[in-house]
Coordinates of C-alpha atoms in Angstrom, one line a residue:
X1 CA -63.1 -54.3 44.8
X2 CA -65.0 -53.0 41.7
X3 CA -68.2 -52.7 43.9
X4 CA -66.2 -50.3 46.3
X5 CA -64.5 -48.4 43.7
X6 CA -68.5 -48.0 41.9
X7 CA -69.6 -46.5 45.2
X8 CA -66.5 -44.2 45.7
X9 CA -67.2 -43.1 42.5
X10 CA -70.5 -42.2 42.8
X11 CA -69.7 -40.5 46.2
X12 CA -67.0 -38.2 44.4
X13 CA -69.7 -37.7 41.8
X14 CA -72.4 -36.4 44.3
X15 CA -69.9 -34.6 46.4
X16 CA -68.8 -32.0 43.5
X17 CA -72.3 -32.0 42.4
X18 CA -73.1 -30.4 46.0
X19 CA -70.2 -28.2 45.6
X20 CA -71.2 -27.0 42.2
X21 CA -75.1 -26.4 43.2
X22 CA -74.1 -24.9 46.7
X23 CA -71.8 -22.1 45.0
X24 CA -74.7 -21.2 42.5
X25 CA -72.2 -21.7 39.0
X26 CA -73.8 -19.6 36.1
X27 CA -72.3 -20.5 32.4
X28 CA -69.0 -19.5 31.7
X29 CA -69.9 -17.8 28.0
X30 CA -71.8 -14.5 27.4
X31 CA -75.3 -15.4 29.2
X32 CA -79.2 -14.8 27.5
X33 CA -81.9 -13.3 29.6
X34 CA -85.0 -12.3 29.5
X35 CA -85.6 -8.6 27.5
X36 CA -88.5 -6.3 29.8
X37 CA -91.7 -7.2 29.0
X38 CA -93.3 -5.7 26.1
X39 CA -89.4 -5.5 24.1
X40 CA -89.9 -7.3 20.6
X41 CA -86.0 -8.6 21.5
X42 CA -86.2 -11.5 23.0
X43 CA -82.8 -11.4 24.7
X44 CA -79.9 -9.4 25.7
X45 CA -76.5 -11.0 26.0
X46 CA -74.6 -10.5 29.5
X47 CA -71.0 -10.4 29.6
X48 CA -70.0 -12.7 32.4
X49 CA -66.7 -13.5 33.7
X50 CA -66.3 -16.4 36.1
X51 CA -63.3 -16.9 38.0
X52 CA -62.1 -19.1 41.6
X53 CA -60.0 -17.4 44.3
X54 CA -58.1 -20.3 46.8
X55 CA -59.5 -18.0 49.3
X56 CA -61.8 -15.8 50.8
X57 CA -61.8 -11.6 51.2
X58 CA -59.5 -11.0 54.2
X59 CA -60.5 -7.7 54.2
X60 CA -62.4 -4.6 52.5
X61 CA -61.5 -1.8 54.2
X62 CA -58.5 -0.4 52.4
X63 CA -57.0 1.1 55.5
X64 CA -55.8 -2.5 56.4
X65 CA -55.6 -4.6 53.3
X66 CA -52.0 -5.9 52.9
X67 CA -52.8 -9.2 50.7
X68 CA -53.1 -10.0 46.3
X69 CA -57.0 -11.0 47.1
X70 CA -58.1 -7.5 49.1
X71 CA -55.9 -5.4 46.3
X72 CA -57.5 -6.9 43.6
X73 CA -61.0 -7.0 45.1
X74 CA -60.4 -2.8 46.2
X75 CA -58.8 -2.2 43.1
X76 CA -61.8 -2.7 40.5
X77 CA -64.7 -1.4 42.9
X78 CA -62.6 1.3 44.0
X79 CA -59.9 3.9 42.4
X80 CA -57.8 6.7 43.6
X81 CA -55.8 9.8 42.1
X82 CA -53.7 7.0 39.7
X83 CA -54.8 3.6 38.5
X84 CA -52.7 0.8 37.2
X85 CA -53.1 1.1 33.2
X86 CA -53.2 -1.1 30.9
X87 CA -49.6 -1.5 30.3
X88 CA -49.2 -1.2 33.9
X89 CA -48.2 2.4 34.0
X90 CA -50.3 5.1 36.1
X91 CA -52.7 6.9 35.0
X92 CA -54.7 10.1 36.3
X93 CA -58.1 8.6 37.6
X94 CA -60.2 10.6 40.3
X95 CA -57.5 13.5 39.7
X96 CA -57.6 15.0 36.1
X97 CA -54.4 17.0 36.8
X98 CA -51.3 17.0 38.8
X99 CA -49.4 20.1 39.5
X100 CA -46.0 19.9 40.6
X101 CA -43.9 22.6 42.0
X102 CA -40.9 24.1 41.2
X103 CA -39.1 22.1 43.9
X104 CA -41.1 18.7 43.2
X105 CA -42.4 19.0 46.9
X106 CA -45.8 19.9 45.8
X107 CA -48.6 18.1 44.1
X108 CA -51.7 20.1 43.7
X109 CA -54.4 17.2 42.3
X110 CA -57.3 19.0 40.6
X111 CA -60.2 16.2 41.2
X112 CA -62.5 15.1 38.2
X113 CA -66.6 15.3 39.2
X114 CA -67.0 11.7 40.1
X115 CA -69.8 10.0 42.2
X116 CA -69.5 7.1 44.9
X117 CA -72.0 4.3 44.5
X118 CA -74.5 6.4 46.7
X119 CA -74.6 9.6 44.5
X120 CA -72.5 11.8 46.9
X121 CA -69.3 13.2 45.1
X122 CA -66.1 12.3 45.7
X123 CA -64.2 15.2 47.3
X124 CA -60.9 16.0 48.3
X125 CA -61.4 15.5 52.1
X126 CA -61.8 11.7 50.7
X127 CA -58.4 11.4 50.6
X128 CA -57.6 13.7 53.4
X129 CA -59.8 11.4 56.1
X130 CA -59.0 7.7 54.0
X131 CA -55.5 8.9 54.0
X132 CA -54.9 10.0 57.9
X133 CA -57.2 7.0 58.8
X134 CA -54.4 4.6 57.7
X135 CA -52.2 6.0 61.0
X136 CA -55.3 6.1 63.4
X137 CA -55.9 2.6 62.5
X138 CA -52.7 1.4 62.7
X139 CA -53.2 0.2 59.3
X140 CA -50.0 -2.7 57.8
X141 CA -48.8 -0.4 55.5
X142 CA -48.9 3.2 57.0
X143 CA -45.2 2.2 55.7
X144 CA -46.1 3.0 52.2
X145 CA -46.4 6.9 52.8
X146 CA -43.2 7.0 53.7
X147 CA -41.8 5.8 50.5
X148 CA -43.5 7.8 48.9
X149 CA -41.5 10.8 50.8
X150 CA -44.8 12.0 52.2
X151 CA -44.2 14.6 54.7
X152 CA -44.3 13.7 58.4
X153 CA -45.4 10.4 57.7
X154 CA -42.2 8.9 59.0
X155 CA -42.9 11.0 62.6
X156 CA -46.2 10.2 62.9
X157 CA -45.2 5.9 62.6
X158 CA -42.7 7.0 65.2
X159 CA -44.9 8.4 67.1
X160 CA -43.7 12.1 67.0
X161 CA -46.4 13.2 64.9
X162 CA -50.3 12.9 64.8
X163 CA -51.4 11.6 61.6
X164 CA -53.3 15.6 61.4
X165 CA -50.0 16.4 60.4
X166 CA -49.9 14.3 57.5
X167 CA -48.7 16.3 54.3
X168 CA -52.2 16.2 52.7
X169 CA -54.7 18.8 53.1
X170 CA -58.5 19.8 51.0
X171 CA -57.8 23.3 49.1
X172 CA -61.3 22.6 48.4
X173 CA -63.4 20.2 47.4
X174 CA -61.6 19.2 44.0
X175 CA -58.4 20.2 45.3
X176 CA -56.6 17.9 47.1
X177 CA -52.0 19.3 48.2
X178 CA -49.9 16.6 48.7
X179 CA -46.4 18.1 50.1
X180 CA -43.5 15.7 50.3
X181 CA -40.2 15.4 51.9
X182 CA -38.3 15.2 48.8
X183 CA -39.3 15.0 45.0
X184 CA -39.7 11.7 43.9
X185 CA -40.7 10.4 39.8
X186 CA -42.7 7.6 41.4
X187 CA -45.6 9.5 43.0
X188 CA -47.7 8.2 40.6
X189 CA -46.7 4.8 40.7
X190 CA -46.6 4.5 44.6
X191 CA -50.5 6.4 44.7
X192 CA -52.1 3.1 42.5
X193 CA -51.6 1.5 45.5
X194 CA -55.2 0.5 47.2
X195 CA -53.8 2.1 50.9
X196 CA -53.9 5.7 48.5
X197 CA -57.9 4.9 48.2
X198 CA -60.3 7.3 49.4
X199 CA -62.8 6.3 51.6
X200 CA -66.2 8.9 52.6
X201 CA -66.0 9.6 56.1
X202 CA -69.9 10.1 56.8
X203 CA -70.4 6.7 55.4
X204 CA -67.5 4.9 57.7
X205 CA -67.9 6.7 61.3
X206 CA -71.8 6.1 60.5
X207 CA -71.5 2.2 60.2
X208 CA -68.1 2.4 62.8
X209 CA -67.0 -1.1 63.2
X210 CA -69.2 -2.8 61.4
X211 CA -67.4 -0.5 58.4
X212 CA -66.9 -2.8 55.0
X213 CA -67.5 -6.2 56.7
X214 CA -70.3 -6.9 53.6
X215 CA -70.9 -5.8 50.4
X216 CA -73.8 -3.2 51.5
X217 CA -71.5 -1.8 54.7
X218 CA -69.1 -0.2 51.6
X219 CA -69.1 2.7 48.5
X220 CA -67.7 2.3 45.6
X221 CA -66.1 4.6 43.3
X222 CA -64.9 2.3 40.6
X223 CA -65.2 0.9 37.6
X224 CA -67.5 -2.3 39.7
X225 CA -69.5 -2.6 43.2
X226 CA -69.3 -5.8 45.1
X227 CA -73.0 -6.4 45.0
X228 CA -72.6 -9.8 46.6
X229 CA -70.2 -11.2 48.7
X230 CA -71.3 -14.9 50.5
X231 CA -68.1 -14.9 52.8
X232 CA -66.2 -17.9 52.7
X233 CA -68.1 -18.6 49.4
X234 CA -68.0 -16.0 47.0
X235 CA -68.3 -12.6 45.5
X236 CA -69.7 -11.0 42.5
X237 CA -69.1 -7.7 40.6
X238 CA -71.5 -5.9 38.9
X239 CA -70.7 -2.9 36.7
X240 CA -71.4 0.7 38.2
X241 CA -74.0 3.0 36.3
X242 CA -72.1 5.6 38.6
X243 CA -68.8 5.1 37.5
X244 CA -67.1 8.4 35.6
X245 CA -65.4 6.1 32.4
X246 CA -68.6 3.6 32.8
X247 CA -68.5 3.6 29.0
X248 CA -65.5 1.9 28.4
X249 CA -66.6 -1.2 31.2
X250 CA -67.8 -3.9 28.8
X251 CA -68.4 -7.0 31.8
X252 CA -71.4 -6.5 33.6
X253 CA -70.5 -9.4 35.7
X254 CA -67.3 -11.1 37.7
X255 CA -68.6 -14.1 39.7
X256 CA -65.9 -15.5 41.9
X257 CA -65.7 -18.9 43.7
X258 CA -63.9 -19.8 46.5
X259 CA -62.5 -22.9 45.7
X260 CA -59.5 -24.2 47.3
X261 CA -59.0 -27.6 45.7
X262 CA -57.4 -27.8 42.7
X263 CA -59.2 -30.8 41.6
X264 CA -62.1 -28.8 42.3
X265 CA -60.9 -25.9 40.4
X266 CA -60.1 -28.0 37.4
X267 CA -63.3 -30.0 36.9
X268 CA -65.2 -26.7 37.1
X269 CA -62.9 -25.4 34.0
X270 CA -63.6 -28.4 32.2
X271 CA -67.5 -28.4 33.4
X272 CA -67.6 -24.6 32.1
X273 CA -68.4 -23.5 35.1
X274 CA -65.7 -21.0 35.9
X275 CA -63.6 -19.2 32.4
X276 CA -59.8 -19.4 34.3
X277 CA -58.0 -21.3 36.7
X278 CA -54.4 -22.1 37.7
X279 CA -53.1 -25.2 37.0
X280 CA -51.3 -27.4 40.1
X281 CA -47.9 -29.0 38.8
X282 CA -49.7 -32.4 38.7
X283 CA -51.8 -31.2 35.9
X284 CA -49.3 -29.0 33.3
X285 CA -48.5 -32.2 31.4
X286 CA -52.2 -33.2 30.7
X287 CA -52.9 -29.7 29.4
X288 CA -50.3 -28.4 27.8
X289 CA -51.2 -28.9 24.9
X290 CA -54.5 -27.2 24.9
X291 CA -55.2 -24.0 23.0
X292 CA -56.7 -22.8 26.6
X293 CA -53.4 -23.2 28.1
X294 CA -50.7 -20.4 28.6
X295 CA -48.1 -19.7 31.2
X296 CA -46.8 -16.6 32.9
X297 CA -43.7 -15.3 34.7
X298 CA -45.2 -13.7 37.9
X299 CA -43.6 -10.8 39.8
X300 CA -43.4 -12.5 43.4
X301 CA -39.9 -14.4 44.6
X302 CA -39.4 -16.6 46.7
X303 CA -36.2 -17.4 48.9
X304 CA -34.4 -18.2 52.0
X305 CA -34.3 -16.0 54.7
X306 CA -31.5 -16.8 57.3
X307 CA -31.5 -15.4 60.4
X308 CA -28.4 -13.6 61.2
X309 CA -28.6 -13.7 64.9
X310 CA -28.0 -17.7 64.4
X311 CA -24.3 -19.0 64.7
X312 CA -23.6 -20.5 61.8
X313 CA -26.0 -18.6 59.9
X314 CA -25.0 -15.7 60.7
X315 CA -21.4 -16.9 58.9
X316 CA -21.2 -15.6 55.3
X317 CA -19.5 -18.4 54.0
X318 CA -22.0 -20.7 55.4
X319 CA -24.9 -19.1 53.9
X320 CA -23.0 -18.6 50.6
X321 CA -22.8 -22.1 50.2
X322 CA -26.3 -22.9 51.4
X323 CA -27.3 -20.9 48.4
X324 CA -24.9 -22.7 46.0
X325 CA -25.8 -26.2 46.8
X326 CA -29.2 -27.2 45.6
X327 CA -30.2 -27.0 41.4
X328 CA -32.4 -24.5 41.2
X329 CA -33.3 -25.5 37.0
X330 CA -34.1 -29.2 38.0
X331 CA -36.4 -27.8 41.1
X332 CA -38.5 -25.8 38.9
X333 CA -38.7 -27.7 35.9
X334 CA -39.3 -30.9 37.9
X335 CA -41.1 -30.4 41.4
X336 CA -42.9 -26.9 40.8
X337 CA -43.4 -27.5 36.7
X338 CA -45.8 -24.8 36.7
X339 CA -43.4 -22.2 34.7
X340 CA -41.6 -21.0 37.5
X341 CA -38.0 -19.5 36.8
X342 CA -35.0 -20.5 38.5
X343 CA -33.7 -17.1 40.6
X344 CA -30.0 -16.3 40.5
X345 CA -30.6 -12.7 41.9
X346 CA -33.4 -10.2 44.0
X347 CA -35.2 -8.5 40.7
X348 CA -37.3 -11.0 38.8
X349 CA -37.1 -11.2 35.3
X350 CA -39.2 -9.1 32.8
X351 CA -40.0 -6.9 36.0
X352 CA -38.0 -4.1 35.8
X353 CA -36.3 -2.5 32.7
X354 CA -33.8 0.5 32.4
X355 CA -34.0 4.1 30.6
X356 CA -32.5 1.8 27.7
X357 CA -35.2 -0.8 27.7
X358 CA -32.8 -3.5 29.1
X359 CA -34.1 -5.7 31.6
X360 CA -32.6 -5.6 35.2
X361 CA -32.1 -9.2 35.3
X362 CA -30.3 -9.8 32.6
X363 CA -27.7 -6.0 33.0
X364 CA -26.9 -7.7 36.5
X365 CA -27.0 -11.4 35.7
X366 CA -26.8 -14.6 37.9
X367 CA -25.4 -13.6 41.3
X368 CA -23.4 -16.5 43.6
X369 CA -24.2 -18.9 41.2
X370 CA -21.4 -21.8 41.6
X371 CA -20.6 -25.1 41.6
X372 CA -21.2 -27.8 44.1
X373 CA -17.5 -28.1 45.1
X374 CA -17.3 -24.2 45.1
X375 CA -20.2 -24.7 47.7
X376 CA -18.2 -27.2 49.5
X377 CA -15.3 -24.8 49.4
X378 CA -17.1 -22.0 51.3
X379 CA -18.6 -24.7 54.0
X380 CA -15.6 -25.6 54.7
X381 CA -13.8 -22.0 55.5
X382 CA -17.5 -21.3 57.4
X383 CA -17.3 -23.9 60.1
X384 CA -13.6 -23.3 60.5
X385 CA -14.4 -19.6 61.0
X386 CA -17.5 -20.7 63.6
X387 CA -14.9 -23.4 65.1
X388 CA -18.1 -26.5 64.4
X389 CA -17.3 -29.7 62.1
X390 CA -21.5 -29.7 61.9
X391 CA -24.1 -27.7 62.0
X392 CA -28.3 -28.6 62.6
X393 CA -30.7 -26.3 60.9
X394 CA -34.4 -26.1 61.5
X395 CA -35.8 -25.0 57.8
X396 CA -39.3 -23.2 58.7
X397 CA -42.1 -23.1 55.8
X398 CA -45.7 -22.4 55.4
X399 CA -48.1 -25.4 55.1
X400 CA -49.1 -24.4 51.8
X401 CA -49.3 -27.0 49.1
X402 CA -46.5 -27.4 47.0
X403 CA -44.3 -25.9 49.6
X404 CA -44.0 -29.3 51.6
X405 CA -42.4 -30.6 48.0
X406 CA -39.6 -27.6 48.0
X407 CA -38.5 -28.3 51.5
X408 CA -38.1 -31.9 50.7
X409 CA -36.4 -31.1 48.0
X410 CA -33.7 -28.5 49.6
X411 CA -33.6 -30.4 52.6
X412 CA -32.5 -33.6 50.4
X413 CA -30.0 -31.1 48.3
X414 CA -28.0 -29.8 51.2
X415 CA -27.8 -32.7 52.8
X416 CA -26.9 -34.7 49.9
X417 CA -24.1 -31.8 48.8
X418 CA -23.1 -30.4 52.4
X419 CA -23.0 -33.1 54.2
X420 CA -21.8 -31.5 57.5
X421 CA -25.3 -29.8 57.4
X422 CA -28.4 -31.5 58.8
X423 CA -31.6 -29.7 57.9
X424 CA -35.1 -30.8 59.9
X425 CA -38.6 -29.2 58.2
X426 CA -40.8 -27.3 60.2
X427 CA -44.4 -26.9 59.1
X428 CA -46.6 -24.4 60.5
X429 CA -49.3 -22.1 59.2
X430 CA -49.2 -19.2 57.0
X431 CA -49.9 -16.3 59.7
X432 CA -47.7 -18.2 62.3
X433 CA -44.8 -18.6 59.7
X434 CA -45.5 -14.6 59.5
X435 CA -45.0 -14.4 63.2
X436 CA -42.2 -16.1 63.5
X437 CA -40.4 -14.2 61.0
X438 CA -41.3 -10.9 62.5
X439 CA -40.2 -12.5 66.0
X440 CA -37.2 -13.9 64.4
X441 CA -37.4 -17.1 66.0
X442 CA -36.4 -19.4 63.2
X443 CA -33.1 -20.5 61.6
X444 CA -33.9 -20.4 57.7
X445 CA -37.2 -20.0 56.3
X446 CA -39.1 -20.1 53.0
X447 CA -40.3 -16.8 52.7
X448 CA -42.1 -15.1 49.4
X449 CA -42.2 -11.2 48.5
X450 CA -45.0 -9.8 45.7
X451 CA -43.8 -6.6 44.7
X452 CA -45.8 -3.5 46.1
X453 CA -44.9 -1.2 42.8
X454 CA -43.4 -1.4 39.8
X455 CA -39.9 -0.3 40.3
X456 CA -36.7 -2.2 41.1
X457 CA -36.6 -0.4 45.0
X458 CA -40.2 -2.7 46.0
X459 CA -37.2 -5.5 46.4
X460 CA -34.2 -3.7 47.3
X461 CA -35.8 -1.5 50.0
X462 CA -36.6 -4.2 52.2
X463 CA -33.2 -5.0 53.4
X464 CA -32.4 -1.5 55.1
X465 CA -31.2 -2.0 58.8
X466 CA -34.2 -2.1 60.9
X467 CA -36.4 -2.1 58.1
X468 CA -40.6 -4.2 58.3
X469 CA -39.3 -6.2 55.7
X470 CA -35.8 -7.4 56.9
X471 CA -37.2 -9.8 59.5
X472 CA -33.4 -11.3 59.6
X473 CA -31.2 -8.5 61.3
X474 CA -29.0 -8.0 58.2
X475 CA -27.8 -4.8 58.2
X476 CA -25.2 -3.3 56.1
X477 CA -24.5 0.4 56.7
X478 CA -22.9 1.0 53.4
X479 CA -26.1 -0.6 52.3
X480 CA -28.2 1.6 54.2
X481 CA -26.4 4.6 52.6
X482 CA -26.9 3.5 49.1
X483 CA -31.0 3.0 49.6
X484 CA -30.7 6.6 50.6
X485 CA -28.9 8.0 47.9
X486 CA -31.1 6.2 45.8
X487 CA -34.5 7.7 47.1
X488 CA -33.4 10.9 46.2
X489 CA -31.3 10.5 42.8
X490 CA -33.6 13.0 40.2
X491 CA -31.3 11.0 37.3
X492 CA -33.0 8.1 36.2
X493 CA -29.4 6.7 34.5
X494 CA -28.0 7.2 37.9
X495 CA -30.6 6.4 39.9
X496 CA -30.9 3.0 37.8
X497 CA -27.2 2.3 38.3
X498 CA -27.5 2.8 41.8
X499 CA -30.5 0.2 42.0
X500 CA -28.0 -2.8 39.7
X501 CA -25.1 -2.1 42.8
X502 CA -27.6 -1.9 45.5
X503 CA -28.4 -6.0 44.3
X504 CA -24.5 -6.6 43.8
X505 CA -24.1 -5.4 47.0
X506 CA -26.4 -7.4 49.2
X507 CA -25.5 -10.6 47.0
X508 CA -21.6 -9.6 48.2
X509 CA -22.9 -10.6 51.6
X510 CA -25.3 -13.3 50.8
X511 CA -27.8 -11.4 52.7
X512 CA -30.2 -13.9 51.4
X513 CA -30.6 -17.4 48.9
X514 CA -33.2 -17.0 46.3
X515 CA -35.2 -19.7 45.0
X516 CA -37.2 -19.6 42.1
X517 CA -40.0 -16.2 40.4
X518 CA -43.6 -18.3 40.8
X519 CA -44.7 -18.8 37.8
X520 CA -48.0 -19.2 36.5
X521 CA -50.0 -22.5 34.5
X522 CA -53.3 -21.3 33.8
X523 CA -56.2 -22.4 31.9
X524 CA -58.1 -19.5 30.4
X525 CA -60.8 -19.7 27.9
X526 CA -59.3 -17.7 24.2
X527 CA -62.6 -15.5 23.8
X528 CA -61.4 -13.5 27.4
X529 CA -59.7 -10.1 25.9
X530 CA -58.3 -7.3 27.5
X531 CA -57.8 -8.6 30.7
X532 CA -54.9 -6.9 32.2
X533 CA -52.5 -8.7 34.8
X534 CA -50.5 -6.5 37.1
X535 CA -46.8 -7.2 38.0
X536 CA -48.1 -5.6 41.4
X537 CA -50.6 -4.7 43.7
X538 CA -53.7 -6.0 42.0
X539 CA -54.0 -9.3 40.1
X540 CA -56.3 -8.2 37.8
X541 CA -58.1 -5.4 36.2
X542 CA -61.6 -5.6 34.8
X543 CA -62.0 -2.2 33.5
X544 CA -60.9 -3.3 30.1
X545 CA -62.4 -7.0 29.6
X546 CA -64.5 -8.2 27.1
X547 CA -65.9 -11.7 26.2
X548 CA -65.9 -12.2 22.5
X549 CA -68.6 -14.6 21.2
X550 CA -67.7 -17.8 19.8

């Protein structure tokens, strides 16, 4: 036994050796090299930030990037008119000014004199051509101009309009008009998002399809270029000489690993290979005591979808006491122990706050949070209303790990506290969970939501009748007329107010069940400063990082 236990050993040993060699690890602090020859310094120090992604690039092209990875990745290499700042709020990038009409229909961007990574200058028809190719390539979130009330941009999705007649035209070549449907104080906000990038058009019909599949088929305009990027394996950032702010970049390097493993990921933390990494639940205990360790309340939610089209599920009551019967403290604090927060609402915690500063989840509270028997209760009055003594649920979820654990978990809960409910787990992959979902050919389903902006309606607009998002057939027109009123309240007390019902309202109906906010157990070395975390779109900013010598 010892002599098999030796050799398994070793193997492990020579396996993560491979993986460490393979992916090329530099050291984790500020790295010494070599000065030009004939410098009397010997050495410069390199600021060098490396980092592990659980996956690879899905995509560069900004025109079809929907996931936390491309954002993130499009985000520091790239900018638009806005960036996210440091406290999250936008900030004029490319534009230096933004001119609004009398009417708030009319933004008039005056651009800065900015450069892409090739020397050619960023120009108005940037943003014209990136913008309209968003609708020409069908891109996932063509959605996203129209919330942000930019004109025709509904007609063209419908397919009334050709996306030429998108409300965005070149004045000139550092004047870019932006007319919208109706004013709206989140412009800003909703033009940080990477679809809102520019992209040169004699650059992208030049390479055609083979547009942003590697590092070399791309521009940059940002504070970074993706001068490497070993698909599958990883990426590196360098910082851009070209870059308007290129003063304030401090990094010159971002190295990141794909890693997938989280053993993996964690021997390469402790090997100082790599300066972050999240932590799997398995592992909190053993580090929580380090002075490397910290955890963070993340934007995205996860919850129950239930498909309304299904009998039972369908039923009010019945969903109502789904959502009641499993304890949602004991499933974060046991199973996920990663710093998760139980969810007793749609708005996350610490996400949103009102023109008063007070936080959105505590002015609206827990919503249908009861008891067990109350749960029992509303089971009861739902089967009788169906005319079933039983009901068999198939509960969809995304072979992710961890999310095996959850299902367990709920399945075990409603079972154990609803008895009249049977609850069988269907694993399937990520994109095909996706697919069913859009298809809605599932009965209840673990689905997630990262927020796409900062503001309370990135949650609340998804559950409009008909809606991308809805993927469940709810649809409540009183809830459909409140969303409305809501895109167009000027008021921000009003408009806030709105937002708090809008929740109360859709929690009436027990639309959905949440589940937990993710949180975050990371390791991250205490010399890292200034790097900035989003609540959306990106993960990350780089712009503002430095590594401080020990």
């Amino acid at each position: 036994m010892k002599k098999r236990l030796f050799v398994k050993l070793f193997m492990l040993m020579v396996v993560v050796g491979l993986v460490l060699s393979g992916c090329n690890f530099n050291t984790s602090e500020k790295e010494e090299t070599d000065s030009n020859a004939g410098d009397k310094e010997t050495a410069v120090a390199k600021q060098i930030l490396n980092m592990v992604e659980a996956s690879e690039i899905p995509t560069m092209d900004s025109a079809h990037a929907h996931d936390n990875v491309s954002f993130t990745v499009l985000s520091n290499v790239n900018e638009g008119l806005y960036r996210l700042g440091q406290e999250h709020n936008p900030e004029l990038a490319m534009a230096i000014e933004d001119q609004i009409s009398e009417d708030g229909l009319v933004h008039t961007f005056t651009l800065r004199d900015a450069n892409w990574s090739n020397g050619e200058p960023v120009t108005a028809n940037d943003f014209v051509y990136a913008w309209q190719r968003v609708f020409s390539e069908t891109g996932h979130y063509a959605s996203m101009f129209e919330t942000a009330n930019i004109l025709n941009a509904t007609g063209i999705i419908k397919g009334e309009k050709t996306s030429e007649e998108l409300g965005v035209k070149a004045l000139d070549e550092k004047t870019l008009e932006v007319t919208l449907v109706a004013p709206t104080a989140l412009l800003g906000q909703y033009l940080t998002f990477p679809t809102f990038l520019p992209q040169n058009q004699k650059f992208v019909e030049s390479l055609g399809e083979k547009y942003a599949l590697e590092a070399s088929e791309l521009l940059y305009n940002g504070p970074f270029i993706l001068s490497e990027w070993k698909h599958d394996e990883s990426w590196k950032y360098e910082k851009n000489p070209e870059y308007w702010d290129a003063d304030t970049v401090e990094l010159d390097e971002v190295n990141v690993f794909v890693v997938k493993e989280d053993a993996t990921q964690l021997n390469l933390y402790e090997t100082n290979k790599v300066d972050i990494i999240n932590l799997s639940s398995t592992s909190v205990d053993q580090f929580k005591d380090s002075e490397d360790f910290i955890t963070l309340a993340d934007s995205e939610i996860f919850f129950l979808r239930f498909n309304h089209n299904n009998e039972a599920l369908g039923n009010e009551n019945i969903r109502r006491a789904i959502d009641m019967s499993w304890d949602k403290v004991a499933h974060v604090d046991t199973i996920l122990n990663n710093g998760s927060l139980a969810l007793y609402g749609l708005v996350p915690q610490g996400f949103s706050f009102s023109p008063n500063g007070e936080d959105f989840r505590e002015l609206n509270g827990d919503l249908n949070h009861g008891t067990i028997e109350e749960a029992q209760g509303y089971l009861a009055k739902g089967l009788k209303e169906i005319g079933k003594d039983s009901v068999e649920i198939t509960l969809t979820v995304s072979a992710v790990e961890g999310n095996d654990k959850t299902a367990e978990y709920l399945k075990n809960q409603i079972e154990t506290n609803l008895p009249e409910l049977s609850v069988s787990i269907k694993l399937v992959p990520v994109e095909q969970r996706y697919e069913l979902e859009s298809a809605k050919e599932y009965d209840m389903v673990i689905s997630a939501w990262g927020p796409d902006y900062i503001d309370p309606m990135t949650y609340i607009g998804m559950w409009v009748t008909g809606g991308s998002a809805n993927r469940m057939d709810y649809s409540n027109v009183e809830y459909d007329t409140l969303v409305n009123q809501i895109n167009i309240e000027k008021d921000s007390a009003k408009r806030y107010q709105m937002m708090l019902d809008a929740e109360k309202m859709l929690f009436e109906d027990a639309a959905i069940a949440p589940l937990y906010q993710r949180g975050l157990a990371v390791l991250q070395r205490t010399n890292i400063k200034g790097l900035v975390r989003h609540p959306s779109g990106p993960d990350f900013t780089f712009k503002w990082t430095n590594i401080e010598s020990k």
